Short mmCIF file of C-alpha atoms in Angstrom, two decimals:
data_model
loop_
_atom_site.label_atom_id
_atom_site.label_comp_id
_atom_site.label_asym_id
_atom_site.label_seq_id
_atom_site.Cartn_x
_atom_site.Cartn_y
_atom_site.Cartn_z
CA UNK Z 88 34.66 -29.75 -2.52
CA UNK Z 89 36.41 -26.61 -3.26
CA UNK Z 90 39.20 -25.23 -0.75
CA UNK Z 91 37.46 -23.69 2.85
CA UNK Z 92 35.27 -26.31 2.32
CA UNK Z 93 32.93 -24.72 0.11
CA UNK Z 94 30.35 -26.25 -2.54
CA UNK Z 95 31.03 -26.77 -5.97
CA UNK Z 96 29.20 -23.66 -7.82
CA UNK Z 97 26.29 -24.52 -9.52
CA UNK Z 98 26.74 -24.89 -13.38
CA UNK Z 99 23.48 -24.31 -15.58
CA UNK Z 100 23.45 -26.62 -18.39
CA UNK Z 101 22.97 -25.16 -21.81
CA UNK Z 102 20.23 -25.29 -24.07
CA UNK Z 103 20.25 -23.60 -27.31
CA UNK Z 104 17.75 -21.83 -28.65
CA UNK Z 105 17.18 -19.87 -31.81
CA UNK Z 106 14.97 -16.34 -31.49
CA UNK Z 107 14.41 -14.79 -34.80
CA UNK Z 108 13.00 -11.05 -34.28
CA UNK Z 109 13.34 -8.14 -36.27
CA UNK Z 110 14.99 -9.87 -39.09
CA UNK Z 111 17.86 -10.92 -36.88
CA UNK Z 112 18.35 -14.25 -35.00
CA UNK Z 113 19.97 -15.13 -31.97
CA UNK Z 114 20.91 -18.23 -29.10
CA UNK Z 115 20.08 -18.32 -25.97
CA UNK Z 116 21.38 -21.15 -24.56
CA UNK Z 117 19.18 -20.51 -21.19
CA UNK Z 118 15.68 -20.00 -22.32
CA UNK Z 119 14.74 -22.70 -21.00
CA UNK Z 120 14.77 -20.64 -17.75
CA UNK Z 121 11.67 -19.19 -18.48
CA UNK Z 122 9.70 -22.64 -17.67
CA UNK Z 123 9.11 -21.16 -14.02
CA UNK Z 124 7.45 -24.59 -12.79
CA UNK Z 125 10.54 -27.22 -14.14
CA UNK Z 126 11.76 -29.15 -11.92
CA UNK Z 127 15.09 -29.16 -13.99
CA UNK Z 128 15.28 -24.88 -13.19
CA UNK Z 129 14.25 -24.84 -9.41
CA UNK Z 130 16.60 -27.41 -8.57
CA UNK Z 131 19.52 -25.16 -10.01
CA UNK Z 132 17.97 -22.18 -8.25
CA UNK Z 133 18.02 -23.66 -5.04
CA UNK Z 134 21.08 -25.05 -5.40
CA UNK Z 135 22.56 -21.05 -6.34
CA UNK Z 136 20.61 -19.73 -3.23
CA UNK Z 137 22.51 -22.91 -1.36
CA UNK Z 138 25.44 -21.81 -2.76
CA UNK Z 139 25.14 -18.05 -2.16
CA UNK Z 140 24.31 -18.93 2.22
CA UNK Z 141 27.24 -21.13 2.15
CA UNK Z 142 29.87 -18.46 0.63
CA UNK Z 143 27.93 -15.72 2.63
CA UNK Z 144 28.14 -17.94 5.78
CA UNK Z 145 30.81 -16.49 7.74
CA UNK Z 146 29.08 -12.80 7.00
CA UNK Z 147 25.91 -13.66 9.19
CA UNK Z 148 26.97 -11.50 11.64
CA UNK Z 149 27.75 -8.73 10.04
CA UNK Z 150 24.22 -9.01 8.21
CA UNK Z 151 22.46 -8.78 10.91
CA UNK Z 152 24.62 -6.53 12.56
CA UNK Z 153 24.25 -3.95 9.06
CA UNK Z 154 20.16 -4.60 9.26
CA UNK Z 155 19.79 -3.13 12.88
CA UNK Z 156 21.87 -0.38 12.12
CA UNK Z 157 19.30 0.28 9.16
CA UNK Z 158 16.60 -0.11 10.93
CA UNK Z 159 17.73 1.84 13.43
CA UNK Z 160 17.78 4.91 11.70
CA UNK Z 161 14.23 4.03 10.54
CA UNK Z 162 11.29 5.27 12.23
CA UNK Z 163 9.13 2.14 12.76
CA UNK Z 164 6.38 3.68 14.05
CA UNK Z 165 5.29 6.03 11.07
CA UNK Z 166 2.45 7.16 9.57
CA UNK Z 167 0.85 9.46 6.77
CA UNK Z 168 -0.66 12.55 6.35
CA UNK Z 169 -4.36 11.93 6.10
CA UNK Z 170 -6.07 12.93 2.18
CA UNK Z 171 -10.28 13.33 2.79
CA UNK Z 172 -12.45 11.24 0.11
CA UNK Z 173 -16.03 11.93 -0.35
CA UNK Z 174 -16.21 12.38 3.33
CA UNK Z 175 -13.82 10.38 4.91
CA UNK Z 176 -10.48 10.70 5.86
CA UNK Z 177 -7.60 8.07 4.98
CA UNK Z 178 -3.96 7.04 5.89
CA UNK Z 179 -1.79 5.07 6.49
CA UNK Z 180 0.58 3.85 9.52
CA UNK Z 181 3.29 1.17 10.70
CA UNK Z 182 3.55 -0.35 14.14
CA UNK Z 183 6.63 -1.74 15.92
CA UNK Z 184 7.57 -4.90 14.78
CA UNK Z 185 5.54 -4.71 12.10
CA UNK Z 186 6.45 -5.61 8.25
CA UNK Z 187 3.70 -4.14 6.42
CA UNK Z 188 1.40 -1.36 6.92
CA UNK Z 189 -1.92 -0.75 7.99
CA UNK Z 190 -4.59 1.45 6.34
CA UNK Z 191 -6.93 3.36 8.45
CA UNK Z 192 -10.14 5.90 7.39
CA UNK Z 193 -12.33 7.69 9.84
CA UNK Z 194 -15.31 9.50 8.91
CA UNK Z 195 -14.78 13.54 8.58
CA UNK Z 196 -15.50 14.79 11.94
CA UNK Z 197 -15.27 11.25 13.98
CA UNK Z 198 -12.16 11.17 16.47
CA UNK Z 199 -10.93 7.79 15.93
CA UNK Z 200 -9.68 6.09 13.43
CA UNK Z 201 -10.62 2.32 12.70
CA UNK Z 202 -8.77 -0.29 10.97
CA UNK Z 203 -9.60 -0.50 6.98
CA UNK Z 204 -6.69 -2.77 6.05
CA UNK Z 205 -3.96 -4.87 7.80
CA UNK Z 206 -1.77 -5.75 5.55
CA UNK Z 207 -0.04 -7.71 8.45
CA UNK Z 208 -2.38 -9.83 8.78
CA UNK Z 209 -3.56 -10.11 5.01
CA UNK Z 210 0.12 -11.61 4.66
CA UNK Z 211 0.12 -14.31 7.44
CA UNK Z 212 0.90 -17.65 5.67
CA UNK Z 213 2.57 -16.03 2.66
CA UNK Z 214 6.11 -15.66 1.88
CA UNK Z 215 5.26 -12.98 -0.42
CA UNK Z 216 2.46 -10.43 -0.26
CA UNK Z 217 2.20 -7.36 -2.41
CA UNK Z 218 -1.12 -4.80 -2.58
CA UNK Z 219 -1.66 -3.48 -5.86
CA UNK Z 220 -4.28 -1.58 -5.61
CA UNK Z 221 -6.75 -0.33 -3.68
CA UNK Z 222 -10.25 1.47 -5.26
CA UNK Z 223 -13.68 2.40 -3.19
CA UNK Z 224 -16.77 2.11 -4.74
CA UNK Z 225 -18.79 5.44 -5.06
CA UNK Z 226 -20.80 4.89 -1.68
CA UNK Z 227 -17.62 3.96 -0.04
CA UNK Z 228 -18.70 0.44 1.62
CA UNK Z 229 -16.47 -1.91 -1.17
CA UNK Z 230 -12.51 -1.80 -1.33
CA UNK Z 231 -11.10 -3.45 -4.23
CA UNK Z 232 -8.24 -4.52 -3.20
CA UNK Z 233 -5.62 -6.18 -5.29
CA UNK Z 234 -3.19 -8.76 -4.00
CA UNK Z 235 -0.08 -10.96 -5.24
CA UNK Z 236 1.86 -13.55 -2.92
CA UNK Z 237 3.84 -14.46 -5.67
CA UNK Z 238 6.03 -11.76 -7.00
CA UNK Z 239 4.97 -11.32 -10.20
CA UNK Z 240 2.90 -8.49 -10.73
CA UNK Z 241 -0.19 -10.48 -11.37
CA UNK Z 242 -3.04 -9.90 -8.81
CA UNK Z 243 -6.01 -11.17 -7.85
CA UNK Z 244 -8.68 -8.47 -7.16
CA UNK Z 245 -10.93 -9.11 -3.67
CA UNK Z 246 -13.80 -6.94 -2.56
CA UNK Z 247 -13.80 -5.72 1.07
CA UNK Z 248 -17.00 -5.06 3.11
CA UNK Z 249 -15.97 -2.48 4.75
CA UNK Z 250 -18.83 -2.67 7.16
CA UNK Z 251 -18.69 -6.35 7.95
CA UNK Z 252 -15.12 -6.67 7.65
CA UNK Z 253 -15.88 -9.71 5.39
CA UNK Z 254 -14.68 -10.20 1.34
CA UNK Z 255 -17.07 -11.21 -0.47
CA UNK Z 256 -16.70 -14.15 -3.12
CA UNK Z 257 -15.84 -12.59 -5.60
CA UNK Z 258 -12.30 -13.27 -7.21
CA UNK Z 259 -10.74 -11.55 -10.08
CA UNK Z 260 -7.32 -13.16 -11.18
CA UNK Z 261 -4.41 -12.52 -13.41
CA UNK Z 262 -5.45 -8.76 -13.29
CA UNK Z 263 -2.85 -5.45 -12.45
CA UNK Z 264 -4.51 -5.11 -9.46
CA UNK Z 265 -6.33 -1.71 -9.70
CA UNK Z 266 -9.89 -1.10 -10.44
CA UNK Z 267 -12.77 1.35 -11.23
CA UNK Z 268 -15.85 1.58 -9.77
CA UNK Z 269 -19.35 2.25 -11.32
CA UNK Z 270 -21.75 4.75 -9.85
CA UNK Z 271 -24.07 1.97 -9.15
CA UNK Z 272 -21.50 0.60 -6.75
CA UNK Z 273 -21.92 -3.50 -8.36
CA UNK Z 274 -20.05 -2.91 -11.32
CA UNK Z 275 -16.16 -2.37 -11.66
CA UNK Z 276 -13.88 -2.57 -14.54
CA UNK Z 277 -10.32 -4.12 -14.36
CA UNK Z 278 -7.31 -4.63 -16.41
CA UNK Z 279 -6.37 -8.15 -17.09
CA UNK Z 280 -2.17 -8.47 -17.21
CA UNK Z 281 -0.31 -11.44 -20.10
CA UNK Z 282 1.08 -14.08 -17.79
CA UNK Z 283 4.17 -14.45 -19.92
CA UNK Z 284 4.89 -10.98 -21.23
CA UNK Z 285 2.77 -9.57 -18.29
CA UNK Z 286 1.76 -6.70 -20.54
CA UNK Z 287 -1.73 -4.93 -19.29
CA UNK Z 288 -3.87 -6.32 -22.68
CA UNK Z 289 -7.27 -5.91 -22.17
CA UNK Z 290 -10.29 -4.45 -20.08
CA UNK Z 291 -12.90 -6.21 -18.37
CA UNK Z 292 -16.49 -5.40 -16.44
CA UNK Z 293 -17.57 -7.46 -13.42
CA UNK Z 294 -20.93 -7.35 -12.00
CA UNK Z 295 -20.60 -8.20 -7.81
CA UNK Z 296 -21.74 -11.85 -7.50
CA UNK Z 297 -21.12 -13.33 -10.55
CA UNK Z 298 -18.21 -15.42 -11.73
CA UNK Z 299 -15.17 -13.71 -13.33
CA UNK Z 300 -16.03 -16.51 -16.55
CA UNK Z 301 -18.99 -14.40 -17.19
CA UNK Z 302 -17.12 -10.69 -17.07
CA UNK Z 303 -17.14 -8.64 -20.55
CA UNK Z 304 -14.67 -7.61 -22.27
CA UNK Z 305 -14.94 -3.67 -22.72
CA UNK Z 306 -11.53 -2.94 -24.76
CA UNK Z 307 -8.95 -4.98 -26.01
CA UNK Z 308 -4.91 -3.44 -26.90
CA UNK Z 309 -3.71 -5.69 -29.59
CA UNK Z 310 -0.61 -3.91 -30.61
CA UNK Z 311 2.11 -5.11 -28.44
CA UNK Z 312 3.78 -1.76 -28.27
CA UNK Z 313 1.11 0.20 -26.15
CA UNK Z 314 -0.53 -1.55 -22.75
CA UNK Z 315 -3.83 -0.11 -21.59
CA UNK Z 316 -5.64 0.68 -18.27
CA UNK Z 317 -8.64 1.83 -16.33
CA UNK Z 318 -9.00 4.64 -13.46
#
């Protein structure tokens, strides 16, 4: 142990590698790091985030007392300014207490608003929860909605029922999230991300009840420089 009783800081232990590119070539001795499932790298990162409460440890208070203050001057309570869509108005709000927001639409004319999305509630059981998108089909009963309780940037695409409340089965992974409908309100295309570079490659069409195995390919970006996309 170190003096004030702290931990020994973590050492990372080195691994060289050699990365030619561009005619040139260099060592990283850590690129091993990029193996996000060894055991070997989320011991050491637990071990730094053990390290970093234990040296942080006599701050606690003054953490929390710095995040009231924050929120204090944060209206918790906010909401949007409502944008109309073929007929129906949208926006968005936060309650009390509450992390994440929740996404309301009304139809034009209507008084209340009702509950579209609660992201709240969406993120229940997650330590993570991210929406990346979210795209209604032409007749304005299907959300696509994008999600990621990772942290990575990599979604998984659900569609919303917006008149049952229910998602249906279908599941679109590793995409960026965001989607297009077609007019016939069955088909949507979708942009499929690279897990390790997580560059936006290639675009896909997906017919409503059928597995993502059997979506086509509609465009492919094979030069590394450019990504691609569909709105």
């Amino acid at each position: 142990m170190k003096k004030n009783n702290l931990p020994p800081e973590p050492k990372a232990r080195k691994i060289d590698t050699s990365l030619a590119a561009n005619g040139e070539t260099r060592i990283d001795s850590y690129y091993y790091f990029n193996k996000r499932d060894d055991a070997e790298v989320l011991d050491y990162l637990r071990a730094e985030n053990d390290y970093c409460d234990q040296r942080l440890k006599h701050t606690e208070d003054f953490q929390k007392h710095l995040f009231e203050e924050m929120k204090s001057r944060i209206k918790e309570d906010d909401e949007s300014v409502p944008y109309t869509l073929r007929g129906y108005e949208y926006k968005t709000k936060y309650d009390i207490g509450g992390e994440y927001p929740v996404f309301l639409r009304k139809k034009v004319g209507d008084e209340h608003y009702g509950v579209m999305v609660d992201q709240n509630k969406l993120a229940e059981g997650h330590e993570f929860h991210e929406i990346g998108g979210m795209n209604i089909s032409a007749h304005n009963r299907y959300l696509a909605l994008g999600e990621d309780c990772v942290s990575r940037r990599i979604y998984t695409i659900r569609i919303l029922d917006l008149e049952t409340g229910e998602f249906l089965s279908d599941e679109l992974k590793g995409t960026t999230g965001g989607a297009a409908w077609a007019n016939d309100n069955q088909t949507l295309f979708y942009t499929l991300r690279d897990e390790v570079t997580l560059r936006p490659y290639a675009v896909y069409r997906h017919v409503l009840g059928t597995p993502q195995s059997e979506d086509v390919e509609v465009y492919r970006e094979e030069d590394t420089r450019f990504n691609c996309g569909v709105s």
